[in-house]
Amino acid sequence: MAGTVPKLAAPRPAAAGPLPSQPLRSAALAFAPSARRFRVSLAARARSPVIAMASAKEGNGAVTKRTTLHDLYEQQGQSPWYDNLCRPVTDLLPYIANGVRGVTSNPTKAISSSNAYDGQFKELISAGKDAESAYWELVIKDIQDACKLFEPIYDETDGADGYVSVEVSPRLANDTQGTVEAAKWLHKVVNRPNVYIKIPATAECVPSIKEVIANGISVNVTLIFSVARYEAVIDAYLDGLEASGLSDLSRVTSVASFFVSRVDSLIDKMLEKIGTPEALALRGKAAVAQAKIANQLYLKKFSGPRWEALVKKGAKKQRLLWASTSVKNPAYLDTLYVDPLIGPDTVSTMPDQALDAFIDHGTVARTIDANVSEAEGIYSALEKLGIDWEEVGKQLEHEGVSSFKGSFDSLLTSLEEKGNALKTAANL
């Protein structure tokens, strides 16, 4: 691969942890954590009558199976994405058949936990590549291959869906111009219309988002933990579209990845420290409440004269993407961060735990704008208890960036050691 490799890096680790399960549904499920556990493997799903809700033959004679994921998109306009990408990339095919419409990648986790990359890595080291350059060669191949698999969805939706996301280096999370250059480089070398370049929503990278969008590059803005920062992200997207000078904006799209479960993980600890009955009663409710309020902001910002002027040039809304959708607390409903956040023009990216649970017993219904007044009441009640939403967002952002930097640095160290061992063996 030609060109100088900027100091880039890998996307956030996919959510992990035990999966709670199959709770009863109720009108108040958005704010009612429950406690049972359940897990279904992909292979089991493929055979299960739960996933095979209906079958039909495609024009080529292949049998396709309908799932709740198909209903989620067709009935409610929400795109289900899969929060995992590893080799062989063709492992995504059953997910696509089951209704997945995009993917977010975590190459640090994928490469560190699989030997499927060893052959290409050995070839790259033998060709004189250093560890970081080799890393990016591995990542770019995965992204290009995945983009090819999702290309039919991208084409069928006229560029509205079927995206694969790859993130710039977490080392650049506080480097405005470095992020811009890294995004341009990734966009150029991946060279696929349906790639999203992931940029973190740090204060330093919000201006980067504007410039990258202005350059006609589609962006997945990641690590959004607060409504205030989300509004800055929307403004950066709108500013970028206006600054682009393009007469046709239809191919410049974006999603804003609003993290959910991590918010509860932090605020629940704060509430337990407060310890009053009022505080304890709010556990497991903060994240969904804030997400519903974020959606209200989305509706406000993507309407009115400014937005309508951009629509005339073909602009598409920056969709809200719900990230961190797996449940961290085993006492909670295993679809707690999926079921209550369903609505049109949104995305939910799910790791295996959340995806399995939703396919098995998720409820397909428009919920994103239900119980909004209740959500606002919860948000205010938390503030009255001393929860500072802006500080919560800053802490989670700091923890996220630090974690991703650590994972990336650790992987590069491992790859350097492996590369040195290969060179030593070759010289024996």
Short mmCIF file of C-alpha atoms in Angstrom, two decimals:
data_model
loop_
_atom_site.label_atom_id
_atom_site.label_comp_id
_atom_site.label_asym_id
_atom_site.label_seq_id
_atom_site.Cartn_x
_atom_site.Cartn_y
_atom_site.Cartn_z
CA MET A 1 0.00 0.00 0.00
CA ALA A 2 1.53 3.26 -1.12
CA GLY A 3 1.95 6.36 0.97
CA THR A 4 3.15 7.33 4.40
CA VAL A 5 1.14 5.88 7.24
CA PRO A 6 0.02 8.56 9.72
CA LYS A 7 -0.11 7.60 13.39
CA LEU A 8 -3.61 6.18 13.34
CA ALA A 9 -5.36 3.58 15.47
CA ALA A 10 -8.21 1.25 16.22
CA PRO A 11 -11.84 1.76 17.16
CA ARG A 12 -13.37 1.23 20.53
CA PRO A 13 -13.56 -2.23 21.99
CA ALA A 14 -16.88 -3.97 21.55
CA ALA A 15 -18.92 -4.11 24.71
CA ALA A 16 -18.41 -7.25 26.70
CA GLY A 17 -19.84 -8.92 29.74
CA PRO A 18 -22.49 -11.36 30.81
CA LEU A 19 -25.92 -11.25 29.23
CA PRO A 20 -29.05 -10.95 31.32
CA SER A 21 -32.31 -12.24 29.88
CA GLN A 22 -35.74 -12.85 28.57
CA PRO A 23 -37.68 -10.55 30.87
CA LEU A 24 -41.37 -9.85 30.57
CA ARG A 25 -42.33 -6.80 28.56
CA SER A 26 -44.26 -3.88 30.04
CA ALA A 27 -45.29 -0.41 29.03
CA ALA A 28 -42.63 0.90 31.38
CA LEU A 29 -39.79 -1.28 30.08
CA ALA A 30 -37.77 1.82 29.27
CA PHE A 31 -37.22 2.46 32.94
CA ALA A 32 -37.72 -1.00 34.50
CA PRO A 33 -34.57 -3.14 34.73
CA SER A 34 -35.22 -6.85 35.30
CA ALA A 35 -33.11 -9.89 36.09
CA ARG A 36 -33.11 -13.10 34.05
CA ARG A 37 -30.30 -14.37 31.83
CA PHE A 38 -30.24 -15.75 28.33
CA ARG A 39 -27.81 -16.38 25.49
CA VAL A 40 -28.20 -17.74 21.97
CA SER A 41 -25.26 -18.45 19.68
CA LEU A 42 -25.31 -17.38 16.05
CA ALA A 43 -25.39 -21.01 14.97
CA ALA A 44 -28.34 -21.67 17.23
CA ARG A 45 -30.10 -18.57 15.93
CA ALA A 46 -29.63 -19.72 12.36
CA ARG A 47 -31.44 -22.99 13.17
CA SER A 48 -33.92 -21.60 15.65
CA PRO A 49 -37.62 -21.05 14.87
CA VAL A 50 -37.23 -17.88 16.95
CA ILE A 51 -35.13 -16.29 14.24
CA ALA A 52 -36.86 -18.01 11.35
CA MET A 53 -40.07 -16.11 11.83
CA ALA A 54 -40.86 -16.45 8.15
CA SER A 55 -39.10 -17.61 5.02
CA ALA A 56 -39.23 -16.47 1.45
CA LYS A 57 -37.34 -17.20 -1.73
CA GLU A 58 -35.20 -14.54 -3.30
CA GLY A 59 -35.06 -14.19 -7.05
CA ASN A 60 -31.97 -16.38 -7.17
CA GLY A 61 -33.81 -19.18 -5.39
CA ALA A 62 -31.99 -18.74 -2.08
CA VAL A 63 -34.09 -19.02 1.04
CA THR A 64 -33.97 -15.99 3.29
CA LYS A 65 -35.23 -15.96 6.86
CA ARG A 66 -37.03 -13.04 8.41
CA THR A 67 -36.11 -11.94 11.89
CA THR A 68 -37.03 -9.15 14.26
CA LEU A 69 -34.12 -7.24 12.70
CA HIS A 70 -35.96 -7.11 9.36
CA ASP A 71 -39.08 -5.91 11.15
CA LEU A 72 -37.07 -3.33 13.06
CA TYR A 73 -35.96 -1.69 9.83
CA GLU A 74 -39.05 -2.21 7.69
CA GLN A 75 -41.65 -1.34 10.32
CA GLN A 76 -39.83 1.25 12.44
CA GLY A 77 -37.07 2.64 10.23
CA GLN A 78 -34.24 1.75 12.62
CA SER A 79 -31.13 0.14 11.14
CA PRO A 80 -29.64 -2.73 13.17
CA TRP A 81 -25.85 -2.86 12.93
CA TYR A 82 -23.45 -5.44 14.29
CA ASP A 83 -20.73 -4.25 16.67
CA ASN A 84 -18.03 -6.73 15.69
CA LEU A 85 -15.77 -7.37 12.72
CA CYS A 86 -13.09 -10.06 12.51
CA ARG A 87 -11.73 -12.63 10.12
CA PRO A 88 -13.01 -14.40 8.20
CA VAL A 89 -15.08 -11.40 7.18
CA THR A 90 -17.47 -13.79 5.43
CA ASP A 91 -18.71 -14.65 8.93
CA LEU A 92 -20.80 -11.49 8.49
CA LEU A 93 -22.94 -13.12 5.79
CA PRO A 94 -25.34 -14.90 8.20
CA TYR A 95 -25.76 -11.63 10.08
CA ILE A 96 -26.59 -9.77 6.88
CA ALA A 97 -29.09 -12.50 5.95
CA ASN A 98 -30.65 -12.09 9.38
CA GLY A 99 -31.17 -8.37 8.87
CA VAL A 100 -27.95 -6.59 9.93
CA ARG A 101 -27.45 -3.49 7.79
CA GLY A 102 -24.01 -2.18 8.82
CA VAL A 103 -21.05 -2.91 11.05
CA THR A 104 -18.81 -1.12 13.51
CA SER A 105 -15.31 -2.55 13.80
CA ASN A 106 -12.89 -3.17 16.65
CA PRO A 107 -9.63 -4.21 14.98
CA THR A 108 -7.60 -4.06 18.20
CA LYS A 109 -9.77 -6.77 19.71
CA ALA A 110 -10.06 -8.73 16.47
CA ILE A 111 -6.32 -8.88 15.77
CA SER A 112 -5.28 -9.54 19.36
CA SER A 113 -7.72 -12.42 19.80
CA SER A 114 -7.29 -14.33 16.54
CA ASN A 115 -4.55 -16.11 14.61
CA ALA A 116 -6.38 -15.44 11.33
CA TYR A 117 -4.12 -12.42 10.76
CA ASP A 118 -0.83 -14.25 11.23
CA GLY A 119 -0.28 -15.18 7.59
CA GLN A 120 -0.73 -11.68 6.20
CA PHE A 121 1.22 -10.18 9.09
CA LYS A 122 4.17 -12.48 8.36
CA GLU A 123 4.11 -11.46 4.69
CA LEU A 124 4.05 -7.78 5.60
CA ILE A 125 6.96 -8.07 8.03
CA SER A 126 8.91 -10.08 5.45
CA ALA A 127 8.28 -7.25 2.98
CA GLY A 128 9.87 -4.78 5.40
CA LYS A 129 6.79 -3.22 6.98
CA ASP A 130 7.02 -2.01 10.57
CA ALA A 131 4.44 -3.17 13.12
CA GLU A 132 2.14 -0.15 12.87
CA SER A 133 2.16 -0.07 9.08
CA ALA A 134 1.42 -3.79 9.08
CA TYR A 135 -1.42 -3.22 11.54
CA TRP A 136 -3.09 -0.77 9.19
CA GLU A 137 -2.68 -3.09 6.23
CA LEU A 138 -4.54 -5.76 8.22
CA VAL A 139 -7.29 -3.33 9.23
CA ILE A 140 -7.78 -1.86 5.78
CA LYS A 141 -8.19 -5.28 4.18
CA ASP A 142 -10.93 -6.18 6.68
CA ILE A 143 -12.72 -2.88 6.12
CA GLN A 144 -12.55 -3.15 2.34
CA ASP A 145 -13.80 -6.74 2.39
CA ALA A 146 -16.65 -5.84 4.74
CA CYS A 147 -17.59 -2.82 2.61
CA LYS A 148 -17.95 -5.17 -0.35
CA LEU A 149 -20.38 -7.37 1.58
CA PHE A 150 -22.53 -4.40 2.58
CA GLU A 151 -22.33 -2.67 -0.80
CA PRO A 152 -25.69 -4.09 -2.03
CA ILE A 153 -27.45 -2.50 0.96
CA TYR A 154 -25.64 0.78 0.32
CA ASP A 155 -26.73 0.71 -3.32
CA GLU A 156 -30.32 -0.34 -2.59
CA THR A 157 -30.75 2.54 -0.12
CA ASP A 158 -29.01 5.10 -2.32
CA GLY A 159 -26.22 5.56 0.20
CA ALA A 160 -28.42 5.76 3.28
CA ASP A 161 -27.27 2.49 4.86
CA GLY A 162 -24.80 -0.39 4.51
CA TYR A 163 -21.81 1.31 6.15
CA VAL A 164 -18.66 -0.09 7.73
CA SER A 165 -16.89 2.07 10.32
CA VAL A 166 -13.17 2.37 11.04
CA GLU A 167 -11.69 4.76 13.58
CA VAL A 168 -8.70 7.07 13.50
CA SER A 169 -6.10 6.60 16.20
CA PRO A 170 -7.06 7.18 19.82
CA ARG A 171 -3.62 8.77 20.07
CA LEU A 172 -5.12 11.64 18.06
CA ALA A 173 -8.12 12.24 20.34
CA ASN A 174 -6.71 15.62 21.40
CA ASP A 175 -5.14 16.54 18.06
CA THR A 176 -7.48 18.52 15.80
CA GLN A 177 -5.40 18.68 12.63
CA GLY A 178 -3.83 15.25 13.12
CA THR A 179 -7.33 13.78 13.18
CA VAL A 180 -8.26 15.59 9.96
CA GLU A 181 -5.18 14.27 8.16
CA ALA A 182 -5.72 10.75 9.50
CA ALA A 183 -9.35 10.78 8.36
CA LYS A 184 -8.36 11.92 4.87
CA TRP A 185 -5.72 9.20 4.68
CA LEU A 186 -8.05 6.44 5.82
CA HIS A 187 -10.76 7.58 3.43
CA LYS A 188 -8.28 7.56 0.55
CA VAL A 189 -6.69 4.17 1.20
CA VAL A 190 -9.92 2.32 2.03
CA ASN A 191 -11.43 3.85 -1.10
CA ARG A 192 -14.97 2.56 -0.64
CA PRO A 193 -18.12 4.70 -0.84
CA ASN A 194 -19.71 2.98 2.16
CA VAL A 195 -16.94 3.50 4.72
CA TYR A 196 -17.48 5.71 7.75
CA ILE A 197 -14.38 7.26 9.29
CA LYS A 198 -14.87 7.28 13.07
CA ILE A 199 -13.81 10.44 14.87
CA PRO A 200 -14.18 10.88 18.65
CA ALA A 201 -16.38 13.69 19.93
CA THR A 202 -13.67 15.20 22.11
CA ALA A 203 -13.55 18.99 22.36
CA GLU A 204 -10.42 19.01 20.19
CA CYS A 205 -11.98 16.78 17.51
CA VAL A 206 -15.31 18.58 17.12
CA PRO A 207 -13.62 21.07 14.74
CA SER A 208 -12.08 18.08 12.95
CA ILE A 209 -15.56 16.74 12.25
CA LYS A 210 -16.54 19.98 10.54
CA GLU A 211 -13.43 19.98 8.33
CA VAL A 212 -13.68 16.31 7.40
CA ILE A 213 -17.36 16.67 6.47
CA ALA A 214 -16.49 19.81 4.48
CA ASN A 215 -14.04 17.65 2.52
CA GLY A 216 -16.89 15.37 1.48
CA ILE A 217 -15.93 12.48 3.77
CA SER A 218 -18.66 10.58 5.63
CA VAL A 219 -18.14 10.34 9.38
CA ASN A 220 -19.21 8.23 12.34
CA VAL A 221 -18.78 10.52 15.35
CA THR A 222 -18.04 8.30 18.35
CA LEU A 223 -17.74 8.60 22.13
CA ILE A 224 -20.70 10.94 22.70
CA PHE A 225 -21.77 10.79 26.34
CA SER A 226 -23.74 14.01 26.94
CA VAL A 227 -26.49 16.06 25.32
CA ALA A 228 -24.31 19.19 25.36
CA ARG A 229 -21.52 17.51 23.41
CA TYR A 230 -24.07 15.94 21.07
CA GLU A 231 -25.36 19.39 20.14
CA ALA A 232 -21.80 20.48 19.33
CA VAL A 233 -21.46 17.41 17.09
CA ILE A 234 -24.67 18.25 15.20
CA ASP A 235 -23.48 21.82 14.70
CA ALA A 236 -20.13 20.56 13.38
CA TYR A 237 -21.97 18.38 10.85
CA LEU A 238 -24.19 21.24 9.70
CA ASP A 239 -21.25 23.65 9.56
CA GLY A 240 -19.28 21.13 7.53
CA LEU A 241 -22.07 20.63 5.01
CA GLU A 242 -22.42 24.38 4.58
CA ALA A 243 -18.66 24.86 4.20
CA SER A 244 -18.24 22.05 1.68
CA GLY A 245 -19.20 24.10 -1.36
CA LEU A 246 -20.75 20.97 -2.86
CA SER A 247 -23.86 21.39 -4.98
CA ASP A 248 -24.86 17.78 -4.26
CA LEU A 249 -24.61 16.78 -0.58
CA SER A 250 -26.37 13.43 -0.93
CA ARG A 251 -23.18 11.34 -0.65
CA VAL A 252 -21.88 13.03 2.50
CA THR A 253 -23.55 11.30 5.42
CA SER A 254 -22.92 10.83 9.11
CA VAL A 255 -24.03 9.07 12.27
CA ALA A 256 -23.62 10.35 15.81
CA SER A 257 -22.76 7.47 18.15
CA PHE A 258 -24.41 8.21 21.48
CA PHE A 259 -23.19 5.80 24.17
CA VAL A 260 -25.80 4.37 26.48
CA SER A 261 -24.98 1.60 28.97
CA ARG A 262 -21.74 3.17 30.17
CA VAL A 263 -23.76 6.14 31.43
CA ASP A 264 -25.75 3.89 33.76
CA SER A 265 -22.61 2.09 34.89
CA LEU A 266 -21.14 5.36 36.18
CA ILE A 267 -24.29 7.06 37.45
CA ASP A 268 -25.48 3.92 39.25
CA LYS A 269 -22.28 4.01 41.31
CA MET A 270 -22.94 7.64 42.18
CA LEU A 271 -26.51 6.85 43.19
CA GLU A 272 -25.37 3.97 45.39
CA LYS A 273 -22.91 6.30 47.07
CA ILE A 274 -25.74 8.76 47.80
CA GLY A 275 -27.70 5.82 49.14
CA THR A 276 -31.12 7.39 49.72
CA PRO A 277 -34.28 5.53 48.63
CA GLU A 278 -34.89 8.25 46.03
CA ALA A 279 -31.39 7.82 44.62
CA LEU A 280 -31.48 4.02 44.59
CA ALA A 281 -34.84 4.07 42.78
CA LEU A 282 -33.20 5.86 39.84
CA ARG A 283 -30.60 3.17 39.15
CA GLY A 284 -30.71 1.87 35.59
CA LYS A 285 -32.77 4.81 34.36
CA ALA A 286 -30.29 7.58 33.57
CA ALA A 287 -28.92 6.31 30.26
CA VAL A 288 -32.22 5.76 28.48
CA ALA A 289 -33.62 9.03 29.85
CA GLN A 290 -30.67 10.99 28.47
CA ALA A 291 -30.88 9.17 25.13
CA LYS A 292 -34.55 10.09 24.74
CA ILE A 293 -33.71 13.73 25.45
CA ALA A 294 -30.92 13.55 22.86
CA ASN A 295 -33.48 12.38 20.31
CA GLN A 296 -35.63 15.41 21.07
CA LEU A 297 -32.62 17.60 20.32
CA TYR A 298 -32.12 15.69 17.04
CA LEU A 299 -35.70 16.45 15.99
CA LYS A 300 -35.23 20.13 16.79
CA LYS A 301 -31.87 20.59 15.06
CA PHE A 302 -32.83 18.76 11.87
CA SER A 303 -35.79 20.98 11.10
CA GLY A 304 -36.35 24.63 10.31
CA PRO A 305 -34.97 27.00 7.63
CA ARG A 306 -31.27 26.18 8.07
CA TRP A 307 -31.81 22.45 7.63
CA GLU A 308 -34.34 22.87 4.80
CA ALA A 309 -31.78 24.89 2.83
CA LEU A 310 -29.35 21.97 3.09
CA VAL A 311 -32.05 19.45 2.16
CA LYS A 312 -32.50 21.30 -1.13
CA LYS A 313 -28.89 20.34 -1.90
CA GLY A 314 -29.53 16.69 -1.09
CA ALA A 315 -28.30 16.69 2.54
CA LYS A 316 -29.21 13.71 4.72
CA LYS A 317 -29.81 13.85 8.45
CA GLN A 318 -26.97 12.82 10.73
CA ARG A 319 -28.62 9.77 12.25
CA LEU A 320 -28.43 9.02 15.93
CA LEU A 321 -26.64 5.73 16.52
CA TRP A 322 -27.12 4.02 19.87
CA ALA A 323 -23.80 2.53 20.95
CA SER A 324 -22.77 0.62 24.07
CA THR A 325 -26.05 -1.30 23.95
CA SER A 326 -25.02 -4.41 25.89
CA VAL A 327 -26.14 -4.55 29.50
CA LYS A 328 -23.30 -4.34 32.03
CA ASN A 329 -25.43 -5.05 35.11
CA PRO A 330 -26.79 -8.64 35.06
CA ALA A 331 -29.77 -7.48 37.13
CA TYR A 332 -31.07 -5.43 34.21
CA LEU A 333 -33.30 -6.26 31.27
CA ASP A 334 -31.03 -7.63 28.54
CA THR A 335 -32.69 -5.45 25.90
CA LEU A 336 -32.77 -2.38 28.17
CA TYR A 337 -30.64 -0.33 25.78
CA VAL A 338 -32.36 -1.48 22.58
CA ASP A 339 -36.13 -1.82 23.12
CA PRO A 340 -36.75 1.70 24.56
CA LEU A 341 -34.73 3.50 21.84
CA ILE A 342 -36.48 2.38 18.65
CA GLY A 343 -37.49 5.05 16.18
CA PRO A 344 -37.18 6.19 12.56
CA ASP A 345 -33.87 7.34 11.06
CA THR A 346 -31.83 5.86 13.90
CA VAL A 347 -29.23 3.09 14.16
CA SER A 348 -28.64 0.58 16.95
CA THR A 349 -25.28 -1.15 16.86
CA MET A 350 -25.29 -4.31 18.94
CA PRO A 351 -22.59 -6.74 20.05
CA ASP A 352 -23.46 -10.43 20.22
CA GLN A 353 -25.15 -10.30 23.62
CA ALA A 354 -27.59 -7.52 22.74
CA LEU A 355 -28.16 -8.81 19.20
CA ASP A 356 -28.94 -12.33 20.36
CA ALA A 357 -31.33 -11.06 23.01
CA PHE A 358 -33.18 -8.72 20.68
CA ILE A 359 -33.57 -11.33 17.95
CA ASP A 360 -34.89 -13.81 20.48
CA HIS A 361 -37.32 -11.67 22.45
CA GLY A 362 -36.99 -8.01 21.51
CA THR A 363 -40.10 -5.92 21.00
CA VAL A 364 -40.44 -4.11 17.67
CA ALA A 365 -42.34 -0.93 18.46
CA ARG A 366 -41.72 2.81 18.23
CA THR A 367 -40.51 3.77 21.68
CA ILE A 368 -37.97 6.56 21.21
CA ASP A 369 -40.54 9.32 21.67
CA ALA A 370 -42.63 7.52 24.29
CA ASN A 371 -42.40 8.57 27.94
CA VAL A 372 -40.38 11.69 27.05
CA SER A 373 -41.83 13.66 29.96
CA GLU A 374 -40.85 10.81 32.28
CA ALA A 375 -37.33 10.89 30.83
CA GLU A 376 -37.12 14.63 31.44
CA GLY A 377 -38.30 14.09 35.01
CA ILE A 378 -35.60 11.48 35.61
CA TYR A 379 -32.94 13.75 34.09
CA SER A 380 -34.00 16.62 36.39
CA ALA A 381 -34.28 14.38 39.44
CA LEU A 382 -30.71 13.23 38.93
CA GLU A 383 -29.53 16.83 38.70
CA LYS A 384 -31.31 17.63 41.97
CA LEU A 385 -29.42 14.75 43.58
CA GLY A 386 -26.15 16.39 42.55
CA ILE A 387 -25.45 14.48 39.34
CA ASP A 388 -23.61 16.83 36.98
CA TRP A 389 -24.35 15.56 33.46
CA GLU A 390 -21.51 17.51 31.90
CA GLU A 391 -19.00 16.07 34.37
CA VAL A 392 -20.37 12.57 33.79
CA GLY A 393 -19.79 13.06 30.07
CA LYS A 394 -16.25 14.33 30.59
CA GLN A 395 -15.34 11.42 32.86
CA LEU A 396 -16.73 8.79 30.50
CA GLU A 397 -14.99 10.42 27.55
CA HIS A 398 -11.67 10.47 29.41
CA GLU A 399 -12.07 6.83 30.43
CA GLY A 400 -13.02 5.83 26.88
CA VAL A 401 -10.12 7.57 25.20
CA SER A 402 -7.64 6.27 27.80
CA SER A 403 -8.92 2.72 27.42
CA PHE A 404 -8.65 2.79 23.64
CA LYS A 405 -5.17 4.29 23.71
CA GLY A 406 -4.08 1.58 26.13
CA SER A 407 -5.53 -1.20 23.99
CA PHE A 408 -3.92 0.14 20.85
CA ASP A 409 -0.51 0.65 22.45
CA SER A 410 -0.66 -2.84 23.94
CA LEU A 411 -1.47 -4.40 20.58
CA LEU A 412 1.32 -2.52 18.81
CA THR A 413 3.80 -3.70 21.43
CA SER A 414 2.62 -7.26 20.87
CA LEU A 415 2.91 -6.91 17.10
CA GLU A 416 6.39 -5.43 17.38
CA GLU A 417 7.49 -8.39 19.50
CA LYS A 418 5.95 -10.82 17.05
CA GLY A 419 7.57 -9.00 14.13
CA ASN A 420 10.99 -9.07 15.79
CA ALA A 421 10.61 -12.80 16.46
CA LEU A 422 9.76 -13.40 12.80
CA LYS A 423 12.81 -11.41 11.66
CA THR A 424 15.05 -13.31 14.06
CA ALA A 425 13.72 -16.65 12.84
CA ALA A 426 14.24 -15.60 9.22
CA ASN A 427 17.89 -14.77 9.93
CA LEU A 428 18.70 -18.10 11.63
#
